[in-house]
Amino acid sequence: MGTGADGKPLVHAFEHVPAETPIAMPVQDFGTAPSLAAPRRFNIDLWARRLLVVLLALIPAAMATHEMRRSIGLDGISLWEGVYLSLFIPLFAWIAFGCATALIGFLLLTVGKGESVTPRALTASSPLQGRTAILLPVCNEDFLGVLGRLSIMERSLAQVMGGERFEFFILSDSNVENGETERHAYQEMRTSFSRPVHYRRRALNIGRKPGNIAEWIERFGGGYDYMVVLDADSVMSGQTMARLAADMERHPHVGLIQTVPTVMGAATLFARWQQFASRLFGPISAAGMIWWAGSEGMFWGHNAIVRVKAFAQSCGLPELPGRAPFGGHIMSHDMLEAALLRRRGWDVHMVTAEDSFEEFPPAMPDLFTRDRRWCQGNIQHVPLIFRIAGLHPVSRFQLLVGASAYCTSPLWLALMLVVMGGALAGLWPPSAVLPSGGLLAVTAILLFGPKLLAIGWALSDPARRIGFGGGVRMTRGVMVDIILSILMAPVAMLTQTINLFGILMGRKSSWNGQTRDRDGMGAGDAIWLFKWHILLGIGLTLMAVKAGGLAWMIPVVSGLLLAPALAALTARKDLGRRAEESGLFQVADPWWRTQSYRPLRFRWIIDAERDAARVAANDG
C-alpha cells in the first residue's frame, strides 16, 4: 500500500501492481551543497563550445548596439533613449543566440552528419541486463487514446532484443468519473498484452506529476534500474527505448538521457502547422543545443530515460514556502530535476531520435493555456537559481534562460510603447530609432536565418526532402509558416505579458488534464478570448497614425486585430484535412504507419461501436 510523508498509509482508488520494492527518496536540502565522491573535471572542449556560442550571439549584438548609438546618441544619451537601448540590446542578443545555436546545429547535421547528437545502435553482442519501467502518468485523459499508444509501443518492444526487460505502469491521477472509465478499460485490456502492464490510480492527487512519479519510486523503484518517463500523448519505439537503456548500462555515470521528441498526430490546421515547423526547424536548433549543453543537458519531463537510484537520491522536491507564484509545489519540475541530478555529479545528456513523438495542442487557446502553466513554473525557478547550493553554472544558466523566455514578451511590448511614446512626445520621429537598412537586414537574417538553414538541411538529403513532399511543397509550407508566424507573434507577445503579470499578482495556474482534441471555436468565444489583443491593436494603430509610423506597425497591429479569426480558422479540422490533401505542411509518416503496428481494439469498444451503429440504423 505504501506510506506518505506523514507515515500514514496511502489510499489508492484502484490498482493492479506487482509486489512492492521500496526505495528511499529523501527531500533535498537546497541550502547545503551535496558532497561529491569525485570532483568534476574541467572540460575545456565543452567550455570552449559554450564560449563560441556566446561570442556568436554577443558580436552581432555589440555591432547592433554601436549602430543604434550612432543613430540616436551623437548628442548624448537621454533618459528615454537609455530606456530604449536597455530594451533593444538584450532582445537583439536573444535573437542572435537562437540563430547561433541553429547555425551550429546546421553544421553538425550537414558537415558532421550529427554523430554527436544521435543515440548509437543497439548491438546483438550487448544484451540488456537491467530492468526498465515505462511510466505513463495520466490525469483525465482520453484513456482509449492512451491504450492505443501503449499498444503501439508494446508491440514495437516485442520485436527488439531485450524487450522482455521492460514493463509498463499507468499511473493515474484522474478524478472518480474518469477513473471508473480507466478501471473498466484496463481490466478489459490487461490480458491482451505480451508483457506486464500495471495500473494504479491515486485517490489523492498530491504533488501533481512529480508527486505521482515520486510515489511510484518510493513503492516500486527498488525493483527497476531505469524508468522511461512518458506523457499521456507520447509514443516511442521499442528500438529507441532499448538503445537508451543500453546507453545507460554502458555509461554508469549518466543519470538521464532526454530525447528530443517531434510532433505527431496533428488534425487541426494549427496542429499541422506546428507539426511541420517542429519537424523541419526543430532538429538543427536541438542539435546546436545538445552540442553546447554536453553533460549538462535538460529534462522536459517526458520521452526520457532516467536512472532510478540516481533520481531517488537527487530529486526529492520540497514544497516551497510562501504563496504562488513562488511558493507551493514546484510546477516545472523537470528542468529543476535535471539540475539536481547534475548537482550530485550525474551526467544529463540529450539526443535526437526520429521515433520519439508527442502531440501538440490543437489550437492557439490550448497552447496558451499550457504556456501559462509553464510560465508560472519557470518564474518559480528565479529565486531557486540563487537559493540552491551546489548547482552547476550551466544549470543556473538554463534555469535563467527558461525564466527569461517569458520576460522577452513584455520587453518587446515595452520597446514598441517606448518608440511610439517617444514619437508622440516629440522626442524623435519613429524612423530615427528604428534600425537602419543594414541593421534591419541583419535582424532579418537572425530571425529567418534558422528557417533558411533548415530548408538547406532538408534539401541536402533526398529521403528527408521526400518526407516533406519535395522541395516545392516544403518551400510553400515555409512561406505559409512565415506569414502565420508573423501574425501569431504579437498575439503570443500580449498573451504571455498578461499571463506573466497575472502570475506575479498571485493568480496561480491550474494543472488539470490538457485539451488534446478540438474542432473549431465559435466567433464570439474567439472575440471575447482575444478582446485585449483587439483593444491593443486599435490603440497601437491610433498611436502609429498620430506619430507617423504606421507602416512599421502593420505586422504587429494586423496580428492583434486578426487574432480571433486566426485562432478560429486554424482550430478547424476540415482546414487541416484540406491542407493534408493539398500537400501543405506535409511531413513523413511516423514509423508505425509504415509497418503493421495498429492500436489494439478491445471487445468492449467493438461492442459499443456495434450498439451505436444498431441505434443509428433503427433511427434511420
Tab-separated table of C-alpha atoms in Angstrom, residues 103-444:
chain	number	residue	atom	x	y	z
A	103	LEU	CA	23.868	27.647	-37.223
A	104	ILE	CA	25.985	25.262	-35.171
A	105	GLY	CA	23.271	22.614	-35.359
A	106	PHE	CA	23.083	23.015	-39.136
A	107	LEU	CA	26.835	22.485	-39.471
A	108	LEU	CA	26.677	19.422	-37.221
A	109	LEU	CA	23.852	17.804	-39.184
A	110	THR	CA	25.247	18.552	-42.635
A	111	VAL	CA	29.036	18.542	-42.316
A	112	GLY	CA	29.353	16.456	-39.149
A	113	LYS	CA	26.365	14.209	-40.034
A	114	GLY	CA	25.037	14.514	-36.467
A	115	GLU	CA	27.019	11.658	-34.891
A	116	SER	CA	27.332	13.525	-31.591
A	117	VAL	CA	23.598	14.076	-31.131
A	118	THR	CA	22.053	10.723	-32.093
A	119	PRO	CA	21.911	7.531	-29.995
A	120	ARG	CA	24.175	4.665	-31.001
A	121	ALA	CA	22.684	1.493	-32.410
A	122	LEU	CA	21.993	-1.424	-30.083
A	123	THR	CA	24.275	-4.338	-30.963
A	124	ALA	CA	23.432	-8.020	-30.669
A	125	SER	CA	26.571	-8.608	-28.602
A	126	SER	CA	25.334	-6.427	-25.731
A	127	PRO	CA	22.068	-7.832	-24.309
A	128	LEU	CA	20.304	-5.671	-21.741
A	129	GLN	CA	20.892	-6.587	-18.111
A	130	GLY	CA	18.805	-4.055	-16.218
A	131	ARG	CA	15.033	-3.826	-15.833
A	132	THR	CA	13.196	-0.801	-17.159
A	133	ALA	CA	9.779	0.519	-16.155
A	134	ILE	CA	7.869	2.602	-18.699
A	135	LEU	CA	5.784	5.135	-16.779
A	136	LEU	CA	2.669	6.721	-18.300
A	137	PRO	CA	1.244	9.340	-15.911
A	138	VAL	CA	-2.332	10.263	-16.866
A	139	CYS	CA	-4.796	12.813	-15.489
A	140	ASN	CA	-8.295	12.927	-17.002
A	141	GLU	CA	-7.062	11.937	-20.454
A	142	ASP	CA	-8.720	10.158	-23.359
A	143	PHE	CA	-7.857	6.738	-21.974
A	144	LEU	CA	-8.618	4.855	-25.193
A	145	GLY	CA	-6.006	7.003	-26.917
A	146	VAL	CA	-3.547	6.225	-24.116
A	147	LEU	CA	-4.173	2.497	-24.544
A	148	GLY	CA	-3.785	2.766	-28.298
A	149	ARG	CA	-0.403	4.446	-27.999
A	150	LEU	CA	0.644	1.966	-25.327
A	151	SER	CA	-0.227	-0.942	-27.608
A	152	ILE	CA	1.927	0.543	-30.386
A	153	MET	CA	4.911	0.718	-28.044
A	154	GLU	CA	4.258	-2.730	-26.574
A	155	ARG	CA	4.178	-4.356	-29.991
A	156	SER	CA	7.299	-2.484	-31.014
A	157	LEU	CA	9.143	-3.740	-27.927
A	158	ALA	CA	8.187	-7.302	-28.799
A	159	GLN	CA	10.370	-7.041	-31.916
A	160	VAL	CA	13.617	-5.848	-30.294
A	161	MET	CA	16.249	-7.746	-28.381
A	162	GLY	CA	15.776	-7.230	-24.664
A	163	GLY	CA	12.120	-6.224	-24.958
A	164	GLU	CA	11.247	-8.623	-22.150
A	165	ARG	CA	13.206	-6.377	-19.751
A	166	PHE	CA	10.522	-3.667	-19.988
A	167	GLU	CA	7.251	-3.286	-18.071
A	168	PHE	CA	4.522	-0.643	-18.318
A	169	PHE	CA	2.975	1.294	-15.445
A	170	ILE	CA	-0.077	3.501	-15.981
A	171	LEU	CA	-0.045	5.991	-13.096
A	172	SER	CA	-3.387	7.750	-12.873
A	173	ASP	CA	-4.342	10.950	-11.074
A	174	SER	CA	-7.761	11.134	-12.744
A	175	ASN	CA	-10.992	12.056	-10.987
A	176	VAL	CA	-13.561	9.482	-9.877
A	177	GLU	CA	-15.644	9.531	-13.060
A	178	ASN	CA	-12.706	9.184	-15.438
A	179	GLY	CA	-11.080	6.733	-13.038
A	180	GLU	CA	-14.006	4.346	-13.405
A	181	THR	CA	-13.684	4.503	-17.192
A	182	GLU	CA	-9.981	3.769	-16.859
A	183	ARG	CA	-10.564	0.856	-14.489
A	184	HIS	CA	-13.104	-0.734	-16.813
A	185	ALA	CA	-10.855	-0.304	-19.861
A	186	TYR	CA	-7.772	-1.579	-18.054
A	187	GLN	CA	-9.498	-4.708	-16.776
A	188	GLU	CA	-10.671	-5.496	-20.299
A	189	MET	CA	-7.274	-4.997	-21.927
A	190	ARG	CA	-4.889	-6.282	-19.249
A	191	THR	CA	-4.534	-9.769	-20.702
A	192	SER	CA	-4.187	-8.530	-24.290
A	193	PHE	CA	-0.515	-7.654	-23.977
A	194	SER	CA	2.516	-9.893	-24.157
A	195	ARG	CA	4.313	-8.137	-21.265
A	196	PRO	CA	3.190	-6.774	-17.903
A	197	VAL	CA	1.046	-3.645	-17.979
A	198	HIS	CA	0.270	-2.394	-14.461
A	199	TYR	CA	-2.217	0.259	-13.378
A	200	ARG	CA	-2.630	2.413	-10.277
A	201	ARG	CA	-4.964	5.320	-9.575
A	202	ARG	CA	-4.308	7.531	-6.569
A	203	ALA	CA	-7.256	8.667	-4.509
A	204	LEU	CA	-5.428	11.896	-3.653
A	205	ASN	CA	-3.506	13.871	-6.278
A	206	ILE	CA	-0.601	15.041	-4.117
A	207	GLY	CA	2.180	16.981	-5.823
A	208	ARG	CA	0.788	16.612	-9.352
A	209	LYS	CA	3.001	14.719	-11.814
A	210	PRO	CA	6.239	14.834	-9.749
A	211	GLY	CA	4.290	13.535	-6.761
A	212	ASN	CA	2.846	10.789	-8.955
A	213	ILE	CA	6.316	9.713	-10.117
A	214	ALA	CA	7.800	10.018	-6.611
A	215	GLU	CA	5.110	7.779	-5.156
A	216	TRP	CA	5.919	5.109	-7.743
A	217	ILE	CA	9.651	5.350	-6.991
A	218	GLU	CA	9.137	5.001	-3.240
A	219	ARG	CA	6.945	1.919	-3.707
A	220	PHE	CA	8.458	0.135	-6.710
A	221	GLY	CA	11.688	1.900	-7.684
A	222	GLY	CA	13.934	-0.602	-5.922
A	223	GLY	CA	12.980	-3.292	-8.427
A	224	TYR	CA	13.984	-1.367	-11.556
A	225	ASP	CA	17.247	0.060	-12.833
A	226	TYR	CA	15.765	2.623	-15.206
A	227	MET	CA	12.470	4.310	-15.919
A	228	VAL	CA	11.300	5.678	-19.251
A	229	VAL	CA	9.064	8.614	-18.393
A	230	LEU	CA	6.377	9.428	-20.942
A	231	ASP	CA	3.396	11.754	-21.188
A	232	ALA	CA	-0.113	10.591	-21.968
A	233	ASP	CA	0.377	11.683	-25.598
A	234	SER	CA	3.874	10.201	-26.032
A	235	VAL	CA	4.973	7.411	-28.361
A	236	MET	CA	8.477	5.968	-28.514
A	237	SER	CA	9.637	2.944	-30.479
A	238	GLY	CA	10.922	-0.145	-28.725
A	239	GLN	CA	14.205	0.163	-30.606
A	240	THR	CA	14.849	3.641	-29.181
A	241	MET	CA	13.919	2.522	-25.662
A	242	ALA	CA	16.346	-0.384	-25.938
A	243	ARG	CA	19.099	1.878	-27.275
A	244	LEU	CA	18.602	4.303	-24.402
A	245	ALA	CA	18.716	1.500	-21.834
A	246	ALA	CA	21.878	0.136	-23.436
A	247	ASP	CA	23.489	3.574	-23.279
A	248	MET	CA	22.635	3.830	-19.598
A	249	GLU	CA	24.305	0.465	-18.965
A	250	ARG	CA	27.412	1.424	-20.920
A	251	HIS	CA	27.771	4.709	-19.039
A	252	PRO	CA	27.103	4.247	-15.315
A	253	HIS	CA	27.806	7.940	-14.617
A	254	VAL	CA	24.807	9.047	-16.718
A	255	GLY	CA	21.680	9.787	-14.721
A	256	LEU	CA	19.299	10.838	-17.512
A	257	ILE	CA	19.076	10.834	-21.305
A	258	GLN	CA	16.448	13.111	-22.829
A	259	THR	CA	15.290	12.524	-26.389
A	260	VAL	CA	14.076	15.469	-28.463
A	261	PRO	CA	10.523	14.427	-29.396
A	262	THR	CA	8.861	15.537	-32.605
A	263	VAL	CA	5.187	16.315	-33.080
A	264	MET	CA	2.752	13.764	-34.488
A	265	GLY	CA	-0.984	13.138	-34.682
A	266	ALA	CA	-1.972	16.632	-35.884
A	267	ALA	CA	-5.570	17.072	-37.064
A	268	THR	CA	-6.376	20.802	-36.954
A	269	LEU	CA	-4.695	23.314	-39.243
A	270	PHE	CA	-2.897	24.835	-36.235
A	271	ALA	CA	-1.501	21.500	-35.090
A	272	ARG	CA	-0.454	20.558	-38.641
A	273	TRP	CA	1.374	23.877	-38.949
A	274	GLN	CA	3.187	23.328	-35.663
A	275	GLN	CA	3.930	19.706	-36.584
A	276	PHE	CA	5.561	20.850	-39.826
A	277	ALA	CA	7.570	23.545	-38.028
A	278	SER	CA	8.697	21.090	-35.351
A	279	ARG	CA	9.872	18.510	-37.876
A	280	LEU	CA	11.618	20.996	-40.186
A	281	PHE	CA	13.013	23.720	-37.920
A	282	GLY	CA	13.442	21.824	-34.660
A	283	PRO	CA	16.316	19.413	-35.465
A	284	ILE	CA	19.003	21.998	-36.228
A	285	SER	CA	18.260	24.057	-33.111
A	286	ALA	CA	18.131	20.898	-30.999
A	287	ALA	CA	21.453	19.686	-32.409
A	288	GLY	CA	23.103	23.012	-31.596
A	289	MET	CA	21.729	22.992	-28.057
A	290	ILE	CA	22.880	19.395	-27.496
A	291	TRP	CA	26.360	20.359	-28.749
A	292	TRP	CA	26.935	23.154	-26.240
A	293	ALA	CA	24.972	21.627	-23.337
A	294	GLY	CA	27.050	18.429	-23.257
A	295	SER	CA	26.693	16.600	-19.941
A	296	GLU	CA	24.579	19.457	-18.558
A	297	GLY	CA	21.520	18.725	-20.674
A	298	MET	CA	17.893	19.402	-19.847
A	299	PHE	CA	14.894	17.286	-18.882
A	300	TRP	CA	11.474	18.023	-20.335
A	301	GLY	CA	9.580	15.608	-18.119
A	302	HIS	CA	8.759	13.046	-20.803
A	303	ASN	CA	10.289	10.934	-23.579
A	304	ALA	CA	13.407	10.367	-21.492
A	305	ILE	CA	15.117	7.518	-19.656
A	306	VAL	CA	16.222	8.016	-16.053
A	307	ARG	CA	18.434	6.007	-13.711
A	308	VAL	CA	16.042	5.238	-10.854
A	309	LYS	CA	18.569	5.238	-7.995
A	310	ALA	CA	20.131	8.496	-9.194
A	311	PHE	CA	16.730	10.156	-9.430
A	312	ALA	CA	15.661	8.907	-5.995
A	313	GLN	CA	18.929	10.101	-4.491
A	314	SER	CA	18.841	13.542	-6.099
A	315	CYS	CA	15.320	14.690	-6.947
A	316	GLY	CA	13.075	14.632	-3.888
A	317	LEU	CA	11.348	18.001	-4.253
A	318	PRO	CA	10.316	20.043	-1.212
A	319	GLU	CA	7.169	22.158	-1.066
A	320	LEU	CA	8.323	25.765	-1.274
A	321	PRO	CA	7.245	28.232	1.422
A	322	GLY	CA	5.001	31.157	0.608
A	323	ARG	CA	2.222	31.835	-1.884
A	324	ALA	CA	2.118	31.444	-5.648
A	325	PRO	CA	3.861	32.003	-7.924
A	326	PHE	CA	6.999	31.312	-5.888
A	327	GLY	CA	5.564	29.065	-3.184
A	328	GLY	CA	3.809	25.701	-3.101
A	329	HIS	CA	4.550	22.586	-5.127
A	330	ILE	CA	7.235	23.007	-7.778
A	331	MET	CA	5.383	23.136	-11.088
A	332	SER	CA	8.079	22.985	-13.795
A	333	HIS	CA	9.837	20.170	-12.002
A	334	ASP	CA	11.648	18.677	-14.992
A	335	MET	CA	14.280	21.359	-15.600
A	336	LEU	CA	14.950	21.530	-11.878
A	337	GLU	CA	15.298	17.746	-11.634
A	338	ALA	CA	17.945	17.791	-14.351
A	339	ALA	CA	19.814	20.472	-12.402
A	340	LEU	CA	19.553	18.438	-9.185
A	341	LEU	CA	20.906	15.317	-10.894
A	342	ARG	CA	23.892	17.300	-12.168
A	343	ARG	CA	24.275	18.809	-8.704
A	344	ARG	CA	25.067	15.334	-7.348
A	345	GLY	CA	27.529	14.557	-10.124
A	346	TRP	CA	25.248	12.643	-12.515
A	347	ASP	CA	25.545	13.468	-16.203
A	348	VAL	CA	22.435	14.595	-18.069
A	349	HIS	CA	22.512	14.188	-21.845
A	350	MET	CA	20.175	14.945	-24.728
A	351	VAL	CA	19.905	13.050	-28.014
A	352	THR	CA	17.823	13.301	-31.155
A	353	ALA	CA	15.665	10.322	-32.083
A	354	GLU	CA	13.483	10.058	-35.168
A	355	ASP	CA	10.952	7.773	-33.464
A	356	SER	CA	10.259	9.705	-30.267
A	357	PHE	CA	6.956	11.577	-30.582
A	358	GLU	CA	4.488	13.755	-28.721
A	359	GLU	CA	1.281	15.532	-29.685
A	360	PHE	CA	0.753	19.303	-29.872
A	361	PRO	CA	-2.178	21.379	-28.562
A	362	PRO	CA	-4.848	21.543	-31.283
A	363	ALA	CA	-5.449	25.312	-31.172
A	364	MET	CA	-3.955	28.614	-30.048
A	365	PRO	CA	-6.056	28.881	-26.838
A	366	ASP	CA	-4.958	25.395	-25.771
A	367	LEU	CA	-1.316	26.268	-26.413
A	368	PHE	CA	-1.632	29.487	-24.392
A	369	THR	CA	-3.298	27.615	-21.509
A	370	ARG	CA	-0.373	25.200	-21.353
A	371	ASP	CA	2.076	28.050	-21.799
A	372	ARG	CA	0.621	29.854	-18.765
A	373	ARG	CA	1.396	26.841	-16.559
A	374	TRP	CA	4.919	26.719	-17.939
A	375	CYS	CA	5.267	30.451	-17.311
A	376	GLN	CA	4.397	30.071	-13.638
A	377	GLY	CA	6.708	27.084	-13.303
A	378	ASN	CA	9.644	28.879	-14.904
A	379	ILE	CA	9.110	32.073	-12.905
A	380	GLN	CA	9.092	29.914	-9.778
A	381	HIS	CA	12.693	28.958	-10.621
A	382	VAL	CA	14.033	32.525	-10.329
A	383	PRO	CA	14.690	32.566	-6.564
A	384	LEU	CA	15.854	28.924	-6.721
A	385	ILE	CA	18.648	29.880	-9.127
A	386	PHE	CA	20.359	31.699	-6.266
A	387	ARG	CA	18.957	29.682	-3.360
A	388	ILE	CA	20.030	26.141	-4.288
A	389	ALA	CA	23.614	25.485	-3.248
A	390	GLY	CA	25.902	23.415	-5.464
A	391	LEU	CA	24.173	23.887	-8.833
A	392	HIS	CA	26.348	23.648	-11.920
A	393	PRO	CA	26.822	27.070	-13.623
A	394	VAL	CA	25.227	25.773	-16.832
A	395	SER	CA	22.221	24.527	-14.855
A	396	ARG	CA	21.798	28.003	-13.372
A	397	PHE	CA	22.079	29.482	-16.868
A	398	GLN	CA	19.431	27.100	-18.237
A	399	LEU	CA	17.013	27.927	-15.420
A	400	LEU	CA	17.626	31.614	-16.047
A	401	VAL	CA	17.051	31.223	-19.796
A	402	GLY	CA	13.810	29.340	-19.135
A	403	ALA	CA	12.524	32.140	-16.917
A	404	SER	CA	13.768	34.955	-19.157
A	405	ALA	CA	11.978	33.423	-22.163
A	406	TYR	CA	8.742	34.682	-20.609
A	407	CYS	CA	10.227	38.127	-19.969
A	408	THR	CA	11.003	38.803	-23.641
A	409	SER	CA	7.315	39.345	-24.473
A	410	PRO	CA	6.785	42.269	-22.062
A	411	LEU	CA	10.164	43.633	-23.186
A	412	TRP	CA	9.038	43.608	-26.845
A	413	LEU	CA	5.776	45.313	-25.879
A	414	ALA	CA	7.643	47.886	-23.771
A	415	LEU	CA	10.044	48.563	-26.666
A	416	MET	CA	7.162	49.337	-29.045
A	417	LEU	CA	5.472	51.561	-26.478
A	418	VAL	CA	8.738	53.423	-25.844
A	419	VAL	CA	9.198	54.046	-29.589
A	420	MET	CA	5.614	55.253	-30.045
A	421	GLY	CA	5.616	57.187	-26.782
A	422	GLY	CA	8.829	58.978	-27.672
A	423	ALA	CA	7.424	59.897	-31.078
A	424	LEU	CA	4.175	61.218	-29.592
A	425	ALA	CA	6.151	63.241	-27.044
A	426	GLY	CA	8.195	64.788	-29.839
A	427	LEU	CA	11.454	63.232	-28.684
A	428	TRP	CA	12.111	61.659	-32.075
A	429	PRO	CA	10.375	60.594	-35.283
A	430	PRO	CA	9.840	56.782	-35.327
A	431	SER	CA	12.308	56.396	-38.210
A	432	ALA	CA	15.106	57.871	-36.073
A	433	VAL	CA	15.125	54.994	-33.592
A	434	LEU	CA	14.160	52.165	-35.903
A	435	PRO	CA	17.022	50.039	-37.284
A	436	SER	CA	18.879	51.350	-40.319
A	437	GLY	CA	18.766	49.474	-43.599
A	438	GLY	CA	21.886	47.447	-42.836
A	439	LEU	CA	20.838	46.658	-39.279
A	440	LEU	CA	17.362	45.750	-40.473
A	441	ALA	CA	18.918	43.267	-42.908
A	442	VAL	CA	20.993	41.727	-40.116
A	443	THR	CA	17.865	41.456	-37.958
A	444	ALA	CA	16.013	39.699	-40.784
